[in-house]
Short mmCIF file of N, CA and C in Angstrom, two decimals:
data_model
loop_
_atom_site.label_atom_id
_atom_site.label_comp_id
_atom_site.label_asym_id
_atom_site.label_seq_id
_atom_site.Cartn_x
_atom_site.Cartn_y
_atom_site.Cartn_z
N UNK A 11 -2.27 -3.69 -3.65
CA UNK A 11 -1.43 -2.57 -3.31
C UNK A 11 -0.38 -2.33 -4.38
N UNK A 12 0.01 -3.21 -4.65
CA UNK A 12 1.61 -3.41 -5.54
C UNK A 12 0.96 -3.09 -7.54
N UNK A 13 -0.72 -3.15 -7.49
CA UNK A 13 -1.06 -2.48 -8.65
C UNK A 13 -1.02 -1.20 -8.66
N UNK A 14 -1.48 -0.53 -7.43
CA UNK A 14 -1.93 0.49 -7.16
C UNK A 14 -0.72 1.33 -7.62
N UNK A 15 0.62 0.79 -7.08
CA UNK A 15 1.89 1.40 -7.26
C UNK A 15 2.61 1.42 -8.89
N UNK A 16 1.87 0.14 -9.31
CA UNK A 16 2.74 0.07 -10.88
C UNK A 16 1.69 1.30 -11.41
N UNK A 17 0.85 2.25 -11.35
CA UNK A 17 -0.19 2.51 -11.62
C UNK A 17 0.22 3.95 -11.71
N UNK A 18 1.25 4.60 -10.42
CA UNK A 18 1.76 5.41 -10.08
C UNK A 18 1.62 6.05 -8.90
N UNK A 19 0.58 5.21 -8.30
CA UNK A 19 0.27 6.16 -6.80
C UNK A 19 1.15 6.00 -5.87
N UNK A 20 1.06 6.41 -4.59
CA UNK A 20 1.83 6.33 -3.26
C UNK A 20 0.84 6.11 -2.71
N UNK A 21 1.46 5.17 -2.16
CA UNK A 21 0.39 4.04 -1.15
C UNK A 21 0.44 4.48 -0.04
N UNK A 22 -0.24 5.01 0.72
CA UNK A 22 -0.16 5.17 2.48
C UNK A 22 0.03 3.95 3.27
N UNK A 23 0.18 3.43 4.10
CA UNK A 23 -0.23 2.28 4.53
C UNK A 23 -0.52 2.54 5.94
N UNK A 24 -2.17 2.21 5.97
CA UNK A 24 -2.75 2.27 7.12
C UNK A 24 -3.02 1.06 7.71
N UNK A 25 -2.91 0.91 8.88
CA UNK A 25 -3.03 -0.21 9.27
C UNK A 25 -4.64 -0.59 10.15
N UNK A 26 -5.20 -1.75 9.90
CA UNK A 26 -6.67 -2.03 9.68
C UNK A 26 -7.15 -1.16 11.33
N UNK A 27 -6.33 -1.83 12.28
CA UNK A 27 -6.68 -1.66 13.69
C UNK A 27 -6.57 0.02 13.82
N UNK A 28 -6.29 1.11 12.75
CA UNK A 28 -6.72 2.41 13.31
C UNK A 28 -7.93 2.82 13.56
N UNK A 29 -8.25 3.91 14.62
CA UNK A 29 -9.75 3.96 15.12
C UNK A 29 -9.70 5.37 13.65
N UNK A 30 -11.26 5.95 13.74
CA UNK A 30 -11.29 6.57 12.87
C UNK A 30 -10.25 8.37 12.96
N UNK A 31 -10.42 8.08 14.09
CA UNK A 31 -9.14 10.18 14.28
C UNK A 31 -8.20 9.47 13.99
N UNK A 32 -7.40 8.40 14.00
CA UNK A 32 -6.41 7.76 14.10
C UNK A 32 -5.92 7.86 11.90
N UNK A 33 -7.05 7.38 11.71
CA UNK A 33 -7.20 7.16 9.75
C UNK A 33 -7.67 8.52 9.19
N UNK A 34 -7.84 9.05 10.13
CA UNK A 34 -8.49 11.01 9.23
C UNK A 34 -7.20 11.52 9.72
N UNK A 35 -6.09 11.64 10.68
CA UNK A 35 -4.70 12.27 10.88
C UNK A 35 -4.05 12.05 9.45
N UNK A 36 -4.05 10.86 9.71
CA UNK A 36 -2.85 9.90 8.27
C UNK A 36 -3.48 10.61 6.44
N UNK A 37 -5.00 10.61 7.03
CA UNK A 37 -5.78 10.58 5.39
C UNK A 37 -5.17 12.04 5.36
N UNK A 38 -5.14 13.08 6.45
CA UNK A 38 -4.82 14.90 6.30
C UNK A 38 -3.39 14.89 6.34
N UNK A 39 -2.97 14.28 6.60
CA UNK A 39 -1.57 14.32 6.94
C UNK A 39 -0.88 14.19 5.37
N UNK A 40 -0.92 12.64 4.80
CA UNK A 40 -0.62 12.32 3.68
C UNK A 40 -1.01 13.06 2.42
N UNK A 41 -2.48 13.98 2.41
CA UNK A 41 -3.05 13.93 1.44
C UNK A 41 -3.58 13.28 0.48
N UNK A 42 -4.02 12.60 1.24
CA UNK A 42 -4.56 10.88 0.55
C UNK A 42 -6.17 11.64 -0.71
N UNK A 43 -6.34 10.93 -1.86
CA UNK A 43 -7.12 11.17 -3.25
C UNK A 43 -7.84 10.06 -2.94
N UNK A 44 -7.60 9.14 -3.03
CA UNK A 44 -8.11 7.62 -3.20
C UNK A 44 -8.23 7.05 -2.30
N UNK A 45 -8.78 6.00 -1.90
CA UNK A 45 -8.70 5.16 -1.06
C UNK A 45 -9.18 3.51 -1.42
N UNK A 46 -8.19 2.59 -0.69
CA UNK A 46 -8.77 1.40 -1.17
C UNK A 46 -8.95 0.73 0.11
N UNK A 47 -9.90 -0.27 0.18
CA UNK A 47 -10.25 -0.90 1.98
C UNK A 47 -10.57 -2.09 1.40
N UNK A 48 -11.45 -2.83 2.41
CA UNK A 48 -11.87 -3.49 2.13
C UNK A 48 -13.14 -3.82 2.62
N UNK A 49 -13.96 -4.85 2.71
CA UNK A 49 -15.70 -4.76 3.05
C UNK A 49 -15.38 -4.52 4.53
N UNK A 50 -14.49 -4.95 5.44
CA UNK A 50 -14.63 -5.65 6.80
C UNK A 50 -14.86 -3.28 6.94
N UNK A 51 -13.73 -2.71 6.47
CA UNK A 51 -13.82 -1.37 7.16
C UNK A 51 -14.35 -0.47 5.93
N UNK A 52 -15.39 -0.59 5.31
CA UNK A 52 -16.41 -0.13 4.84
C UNK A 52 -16.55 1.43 5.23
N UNK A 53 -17.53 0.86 6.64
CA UNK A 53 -18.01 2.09 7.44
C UNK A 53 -16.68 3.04 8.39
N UNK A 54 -15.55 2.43 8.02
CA UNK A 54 -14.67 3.36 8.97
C UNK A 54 -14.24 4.56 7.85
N UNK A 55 -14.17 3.86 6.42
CA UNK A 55 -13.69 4.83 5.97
C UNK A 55 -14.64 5.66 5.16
N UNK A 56 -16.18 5.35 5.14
CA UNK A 56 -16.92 6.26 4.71
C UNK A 56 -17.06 7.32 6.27
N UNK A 57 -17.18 7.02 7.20
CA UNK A 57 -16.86 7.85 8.09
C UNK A 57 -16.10 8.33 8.24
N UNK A 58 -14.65 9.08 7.97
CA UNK A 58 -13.45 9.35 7.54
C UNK A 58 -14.15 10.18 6.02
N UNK A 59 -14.37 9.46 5.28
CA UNK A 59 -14.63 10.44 3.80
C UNK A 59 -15.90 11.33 4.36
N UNK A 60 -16.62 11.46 4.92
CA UNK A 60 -17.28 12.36 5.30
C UNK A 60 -17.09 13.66 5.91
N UNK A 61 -16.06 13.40 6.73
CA UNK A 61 -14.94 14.27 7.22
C UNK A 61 -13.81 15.40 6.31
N UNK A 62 -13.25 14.26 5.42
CA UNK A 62 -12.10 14.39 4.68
C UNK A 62 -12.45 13.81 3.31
N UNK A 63 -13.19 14.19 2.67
CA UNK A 63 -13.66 13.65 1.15
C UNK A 63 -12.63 13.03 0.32
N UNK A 64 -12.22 11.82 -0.25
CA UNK A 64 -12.02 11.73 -0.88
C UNK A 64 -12.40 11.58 -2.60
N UNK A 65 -11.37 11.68 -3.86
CA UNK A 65 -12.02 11.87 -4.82
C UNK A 65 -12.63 10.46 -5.25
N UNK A 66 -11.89 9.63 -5.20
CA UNK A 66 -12.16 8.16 -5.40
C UNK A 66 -12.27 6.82 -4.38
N UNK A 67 -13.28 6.13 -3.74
CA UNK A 67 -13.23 4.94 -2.90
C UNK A 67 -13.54 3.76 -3.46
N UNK A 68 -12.55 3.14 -2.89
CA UNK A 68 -12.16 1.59 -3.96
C UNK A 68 -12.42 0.49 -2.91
N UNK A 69 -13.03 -0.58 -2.74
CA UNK A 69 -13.10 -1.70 -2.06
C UNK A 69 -12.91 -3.25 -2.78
N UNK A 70 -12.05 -3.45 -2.20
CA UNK A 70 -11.38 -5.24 -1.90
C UNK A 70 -13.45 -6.29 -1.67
N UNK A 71 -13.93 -6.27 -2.99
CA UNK A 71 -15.20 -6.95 -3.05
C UNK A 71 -16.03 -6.02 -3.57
N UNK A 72 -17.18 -5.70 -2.66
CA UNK A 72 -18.65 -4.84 -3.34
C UNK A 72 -18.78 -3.91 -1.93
N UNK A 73 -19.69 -2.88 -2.80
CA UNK A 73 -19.62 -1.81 -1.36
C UNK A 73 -20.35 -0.78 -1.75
N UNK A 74 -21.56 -0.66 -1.48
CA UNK A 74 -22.18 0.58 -2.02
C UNK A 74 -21.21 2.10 -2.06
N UNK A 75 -21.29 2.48 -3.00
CA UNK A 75 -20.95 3.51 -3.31
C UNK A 75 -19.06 3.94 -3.31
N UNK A 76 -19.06 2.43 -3.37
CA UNK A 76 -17.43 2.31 -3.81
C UNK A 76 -17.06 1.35 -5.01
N UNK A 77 -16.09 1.49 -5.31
CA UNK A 77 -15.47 1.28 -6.60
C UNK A 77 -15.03 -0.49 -6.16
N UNK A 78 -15.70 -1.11 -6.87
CA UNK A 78 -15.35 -2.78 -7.01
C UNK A 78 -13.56 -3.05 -7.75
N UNK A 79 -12.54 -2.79 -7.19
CA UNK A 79 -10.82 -3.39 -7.58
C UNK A 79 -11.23 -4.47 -7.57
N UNK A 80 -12.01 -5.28 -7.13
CA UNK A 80 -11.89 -6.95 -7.25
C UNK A 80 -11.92 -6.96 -8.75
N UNK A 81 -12.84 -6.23 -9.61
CA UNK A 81 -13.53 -6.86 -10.75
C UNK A 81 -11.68 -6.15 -11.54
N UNK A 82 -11.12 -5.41 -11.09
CA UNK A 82 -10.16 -4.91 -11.71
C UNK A 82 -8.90 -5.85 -12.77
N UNK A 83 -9.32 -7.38 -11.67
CA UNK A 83 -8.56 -8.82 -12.18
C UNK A 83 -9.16 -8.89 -13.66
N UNK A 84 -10.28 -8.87 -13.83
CA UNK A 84 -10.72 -9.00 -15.50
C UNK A 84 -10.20 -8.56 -16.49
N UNK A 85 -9.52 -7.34 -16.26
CA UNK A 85 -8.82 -6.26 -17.01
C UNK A 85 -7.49 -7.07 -18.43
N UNK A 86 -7.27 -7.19 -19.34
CA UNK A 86 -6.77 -7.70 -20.17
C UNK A 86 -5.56 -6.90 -20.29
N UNK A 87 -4.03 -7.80 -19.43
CA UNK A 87 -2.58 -7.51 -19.24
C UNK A 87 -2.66 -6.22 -20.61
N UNK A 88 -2.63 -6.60 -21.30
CA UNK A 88 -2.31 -6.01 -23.10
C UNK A 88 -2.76 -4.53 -23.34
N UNK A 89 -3.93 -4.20 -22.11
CA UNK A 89 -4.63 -2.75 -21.98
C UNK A 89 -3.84 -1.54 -21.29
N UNK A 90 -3.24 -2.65 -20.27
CA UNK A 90 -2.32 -1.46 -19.96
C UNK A 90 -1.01 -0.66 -19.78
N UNK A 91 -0.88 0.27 -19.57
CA UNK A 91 0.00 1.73 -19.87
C UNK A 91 1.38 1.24 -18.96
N UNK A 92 2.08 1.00 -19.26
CA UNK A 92 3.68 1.52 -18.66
C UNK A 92 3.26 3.08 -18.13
N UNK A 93 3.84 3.12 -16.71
CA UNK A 93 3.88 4.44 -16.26
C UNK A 93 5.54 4.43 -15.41
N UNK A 94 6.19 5.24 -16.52
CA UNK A 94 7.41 5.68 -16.30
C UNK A 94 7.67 6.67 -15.03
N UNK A 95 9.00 6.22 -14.56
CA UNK A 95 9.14 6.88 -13.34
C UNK A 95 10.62 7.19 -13.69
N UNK A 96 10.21 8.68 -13.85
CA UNK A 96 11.11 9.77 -14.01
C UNK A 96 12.40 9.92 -13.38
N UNK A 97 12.27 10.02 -12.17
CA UNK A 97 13.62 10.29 -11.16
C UNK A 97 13.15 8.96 -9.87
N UNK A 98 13.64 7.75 -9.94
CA UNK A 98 13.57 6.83 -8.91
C UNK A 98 13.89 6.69 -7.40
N UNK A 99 15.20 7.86 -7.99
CA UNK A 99 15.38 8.49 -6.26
C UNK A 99 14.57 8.86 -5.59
N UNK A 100 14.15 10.24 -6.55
CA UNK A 100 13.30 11.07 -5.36
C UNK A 100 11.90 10.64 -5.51
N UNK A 101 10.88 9.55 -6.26
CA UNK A 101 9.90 9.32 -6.47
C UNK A 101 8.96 8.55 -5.46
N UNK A 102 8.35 9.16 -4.98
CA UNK A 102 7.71 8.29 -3.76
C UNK A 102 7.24 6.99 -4.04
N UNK A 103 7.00 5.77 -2.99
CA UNK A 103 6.44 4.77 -3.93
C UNK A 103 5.32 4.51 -2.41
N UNK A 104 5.95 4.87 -1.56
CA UNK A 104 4.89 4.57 0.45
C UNK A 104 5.20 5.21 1.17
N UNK A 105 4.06 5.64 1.74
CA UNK A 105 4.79 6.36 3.13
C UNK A 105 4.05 5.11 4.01
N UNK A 106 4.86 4.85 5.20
CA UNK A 106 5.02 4.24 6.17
C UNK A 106 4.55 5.13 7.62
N UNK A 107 3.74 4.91 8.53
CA UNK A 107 3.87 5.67 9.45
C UNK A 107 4.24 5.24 10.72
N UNK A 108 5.02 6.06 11.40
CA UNK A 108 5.56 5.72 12.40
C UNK A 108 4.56 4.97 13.81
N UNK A 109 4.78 4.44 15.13
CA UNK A 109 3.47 3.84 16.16
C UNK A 109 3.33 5.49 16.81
N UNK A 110 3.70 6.56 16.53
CA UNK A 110 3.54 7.64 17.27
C UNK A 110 3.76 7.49 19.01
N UNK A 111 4.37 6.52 19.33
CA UNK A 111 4.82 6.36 20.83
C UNK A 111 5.27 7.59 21.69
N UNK A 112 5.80 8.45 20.91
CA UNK A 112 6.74 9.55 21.47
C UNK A 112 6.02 11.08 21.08
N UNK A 113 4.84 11.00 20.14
CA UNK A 113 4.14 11.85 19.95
C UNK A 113 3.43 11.78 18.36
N UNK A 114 2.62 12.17 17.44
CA UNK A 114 2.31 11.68 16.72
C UNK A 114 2.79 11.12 15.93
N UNK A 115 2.01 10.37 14.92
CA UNK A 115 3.04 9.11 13.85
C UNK A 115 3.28 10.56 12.93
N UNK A 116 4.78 9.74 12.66
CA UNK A 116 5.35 10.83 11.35
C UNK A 116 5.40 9.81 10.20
N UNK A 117 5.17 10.15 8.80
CA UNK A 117 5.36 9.67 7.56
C UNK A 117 6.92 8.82 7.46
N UNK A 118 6.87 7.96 7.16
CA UNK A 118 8.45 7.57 6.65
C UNK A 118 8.04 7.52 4.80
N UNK A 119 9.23 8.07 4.56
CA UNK A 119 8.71 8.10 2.82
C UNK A 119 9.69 6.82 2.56
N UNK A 120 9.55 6.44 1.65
CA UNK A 120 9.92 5.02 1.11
C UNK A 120 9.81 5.25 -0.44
N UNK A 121 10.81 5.36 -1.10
CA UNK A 121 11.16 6.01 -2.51
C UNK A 121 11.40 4.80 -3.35
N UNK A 122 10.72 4.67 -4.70
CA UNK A 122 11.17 3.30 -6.05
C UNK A 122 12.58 3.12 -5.68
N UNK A 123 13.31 3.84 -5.43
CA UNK A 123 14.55 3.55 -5.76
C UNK A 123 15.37 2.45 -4.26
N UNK A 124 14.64 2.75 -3.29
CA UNK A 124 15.28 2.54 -1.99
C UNK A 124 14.31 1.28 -1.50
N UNK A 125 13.78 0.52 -2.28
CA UNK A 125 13.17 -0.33 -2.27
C UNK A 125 13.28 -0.92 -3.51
N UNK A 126 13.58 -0.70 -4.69
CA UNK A 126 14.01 -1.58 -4.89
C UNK A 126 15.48 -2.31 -4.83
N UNK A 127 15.99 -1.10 -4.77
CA UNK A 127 17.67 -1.19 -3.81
C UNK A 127 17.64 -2.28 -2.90
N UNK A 128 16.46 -2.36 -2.03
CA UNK A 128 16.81 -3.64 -0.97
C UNK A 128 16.61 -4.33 -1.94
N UNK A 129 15.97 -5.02 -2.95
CA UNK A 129 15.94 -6.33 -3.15
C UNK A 129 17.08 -6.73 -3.53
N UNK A 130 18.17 -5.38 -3.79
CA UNK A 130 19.78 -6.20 -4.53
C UNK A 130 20.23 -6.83 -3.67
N UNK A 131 20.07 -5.97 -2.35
CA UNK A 131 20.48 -6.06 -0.93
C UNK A 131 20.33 -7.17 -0.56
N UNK A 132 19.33 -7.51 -0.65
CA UNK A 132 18.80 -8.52 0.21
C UNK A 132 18.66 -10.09 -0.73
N UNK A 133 18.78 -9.89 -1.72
CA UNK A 133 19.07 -11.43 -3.05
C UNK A 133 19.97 -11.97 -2.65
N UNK A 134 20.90 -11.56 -2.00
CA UNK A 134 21.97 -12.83 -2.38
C UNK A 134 21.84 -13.58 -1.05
N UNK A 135 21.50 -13.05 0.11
CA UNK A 135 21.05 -13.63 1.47
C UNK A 135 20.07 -14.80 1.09
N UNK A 136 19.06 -14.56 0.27
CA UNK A 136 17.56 -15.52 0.32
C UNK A 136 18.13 -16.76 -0.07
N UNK A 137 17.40 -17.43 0.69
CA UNK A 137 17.19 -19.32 0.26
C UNK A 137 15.99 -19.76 -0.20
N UNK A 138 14.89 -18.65 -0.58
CA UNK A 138 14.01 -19.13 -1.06
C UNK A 138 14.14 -19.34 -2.47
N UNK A 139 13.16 -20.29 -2.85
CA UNK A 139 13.13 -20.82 -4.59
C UNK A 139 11.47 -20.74 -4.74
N UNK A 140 11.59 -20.96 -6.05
CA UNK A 140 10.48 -21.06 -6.37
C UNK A 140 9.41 -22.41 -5.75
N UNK A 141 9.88 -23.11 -5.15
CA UNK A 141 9.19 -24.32 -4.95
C UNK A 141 8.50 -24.29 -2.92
N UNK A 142 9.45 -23.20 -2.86
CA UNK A 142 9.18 -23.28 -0.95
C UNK A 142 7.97 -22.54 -0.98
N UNK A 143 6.97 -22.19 0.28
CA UNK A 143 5.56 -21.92 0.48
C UNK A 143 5.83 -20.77 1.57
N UNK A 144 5.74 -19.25 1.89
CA UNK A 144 6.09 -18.80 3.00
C UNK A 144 5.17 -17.96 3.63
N UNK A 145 4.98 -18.17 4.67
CA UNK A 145 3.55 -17.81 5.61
C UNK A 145 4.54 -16.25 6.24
N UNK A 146 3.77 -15.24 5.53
CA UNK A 146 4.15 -13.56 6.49
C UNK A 146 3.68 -13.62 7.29
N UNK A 147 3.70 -13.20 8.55
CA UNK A 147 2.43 -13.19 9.44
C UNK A 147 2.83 -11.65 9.57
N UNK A 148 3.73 -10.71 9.04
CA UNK A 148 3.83 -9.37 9.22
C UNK A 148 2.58 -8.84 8.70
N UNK A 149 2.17 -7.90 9.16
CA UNK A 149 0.96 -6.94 7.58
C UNK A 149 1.56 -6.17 6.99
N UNK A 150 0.92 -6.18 5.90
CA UNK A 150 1.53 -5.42 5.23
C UNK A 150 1.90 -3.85 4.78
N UNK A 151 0.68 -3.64 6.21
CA UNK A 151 1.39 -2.05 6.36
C UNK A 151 1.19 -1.47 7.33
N UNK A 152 2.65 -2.46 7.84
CA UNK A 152 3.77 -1.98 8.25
C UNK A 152 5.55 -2.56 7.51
N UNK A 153 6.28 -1.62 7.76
CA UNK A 153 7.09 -1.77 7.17
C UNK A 153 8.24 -3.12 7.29
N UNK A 154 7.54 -3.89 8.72
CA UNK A 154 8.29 -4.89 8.42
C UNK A 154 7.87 -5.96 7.14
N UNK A 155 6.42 -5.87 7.30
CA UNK A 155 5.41 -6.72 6.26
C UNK A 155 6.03 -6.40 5.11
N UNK A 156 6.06 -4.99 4.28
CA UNK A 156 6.55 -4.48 3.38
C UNK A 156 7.71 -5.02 2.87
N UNK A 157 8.72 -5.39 3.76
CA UNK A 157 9.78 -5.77 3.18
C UNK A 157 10.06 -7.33 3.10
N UNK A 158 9.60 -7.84 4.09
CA UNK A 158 9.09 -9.54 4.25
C UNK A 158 8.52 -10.56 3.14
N UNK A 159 8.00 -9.31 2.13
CA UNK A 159 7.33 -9.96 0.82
C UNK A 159 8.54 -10.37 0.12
N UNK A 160 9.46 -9.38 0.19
CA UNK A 160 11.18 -10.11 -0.33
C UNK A 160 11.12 -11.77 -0.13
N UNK A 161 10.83 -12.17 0.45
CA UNK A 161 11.33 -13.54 0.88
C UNK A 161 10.48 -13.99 -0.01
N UNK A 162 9.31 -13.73 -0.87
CA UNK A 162 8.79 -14.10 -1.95
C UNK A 162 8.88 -13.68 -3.17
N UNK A 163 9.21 -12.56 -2.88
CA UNK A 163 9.45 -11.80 -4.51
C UNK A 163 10.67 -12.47 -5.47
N UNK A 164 11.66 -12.39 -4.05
CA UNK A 164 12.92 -12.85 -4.70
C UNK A 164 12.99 -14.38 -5.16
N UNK A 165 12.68 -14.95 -4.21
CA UNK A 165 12.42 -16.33 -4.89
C UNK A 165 11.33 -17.12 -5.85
N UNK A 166 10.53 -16.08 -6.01
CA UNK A 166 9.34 -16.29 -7.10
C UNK A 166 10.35 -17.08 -8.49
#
């Protein structure tokens, strides 16, 4: 995910347990191009791209007629591009979507700047070091997961 972003995209974050109207709202909603999954939801989201085409499908392993990111690790640091981000404020980096409890999920946008803002925020609180081991059990998309990686980033 966190390549996807140095890369320049805006990450949606869908979460695995959506049924498929549930992942074609978010895919029309967002305007989602790409997509990345993984083998386990394969068939949810070629069912979904059938619907709602996307230009590019990327899978976490092998997948007929999707794009192998695993093999993406091979890639030699030295190849690639700095992609500058212009205005950090207003630059999207996730949208987040709401549990739609009260009526459908709405987007939360989540901007470079306001994320990485928490980590100032949130550094001087951490007790993690480099030597501690820390089990998320959040996912990661949702926004508590999202920010929970702090407790590793920062102490990396």
């Amino acid at each position: 995910m966190y390549g996807c972003i140095f890369a320049g995209a805006v990450v949606v974050l869908a979460k695995t347990s959506l049924t498929e109207r549930e992942l074609h709202y978010q895919v029309k909603d967002a305007d989602v191009v790409h997509i990345l999954t993984d083998q386990t939801f394969v068939q949810k989201v070629s069912n979904v791209h059938a619907v709602a085409p996307f230009k590019g499908l990327f899978v976490m392993g092998d997948a007929e007629g999707f794009v192998s990111a695993s093999k993406f690790s091979h890639w030699k640091e030295s190849e690639f591009q700095e992609i500058l981000v212009p205005d950090p404020e207003r630059t999207l980096m996730a949208l987040a979507y709401t549990s739609g409890t009260t009526g459908l999920p709405k987007a939360v946008e989540i901007t470079q700047f306001n994320y990485v803002a928490s980590f100032y925020t949130y550094a001087p609180f951490s007790t993690a070091t480099e030597a501690d081991v820390a089990l998320l059990w959040n996912p990661i998309t949702h926004a508590s997961g999202l920010w929970t990686i702090f407790t590793v980033l920062i102490g990396a």
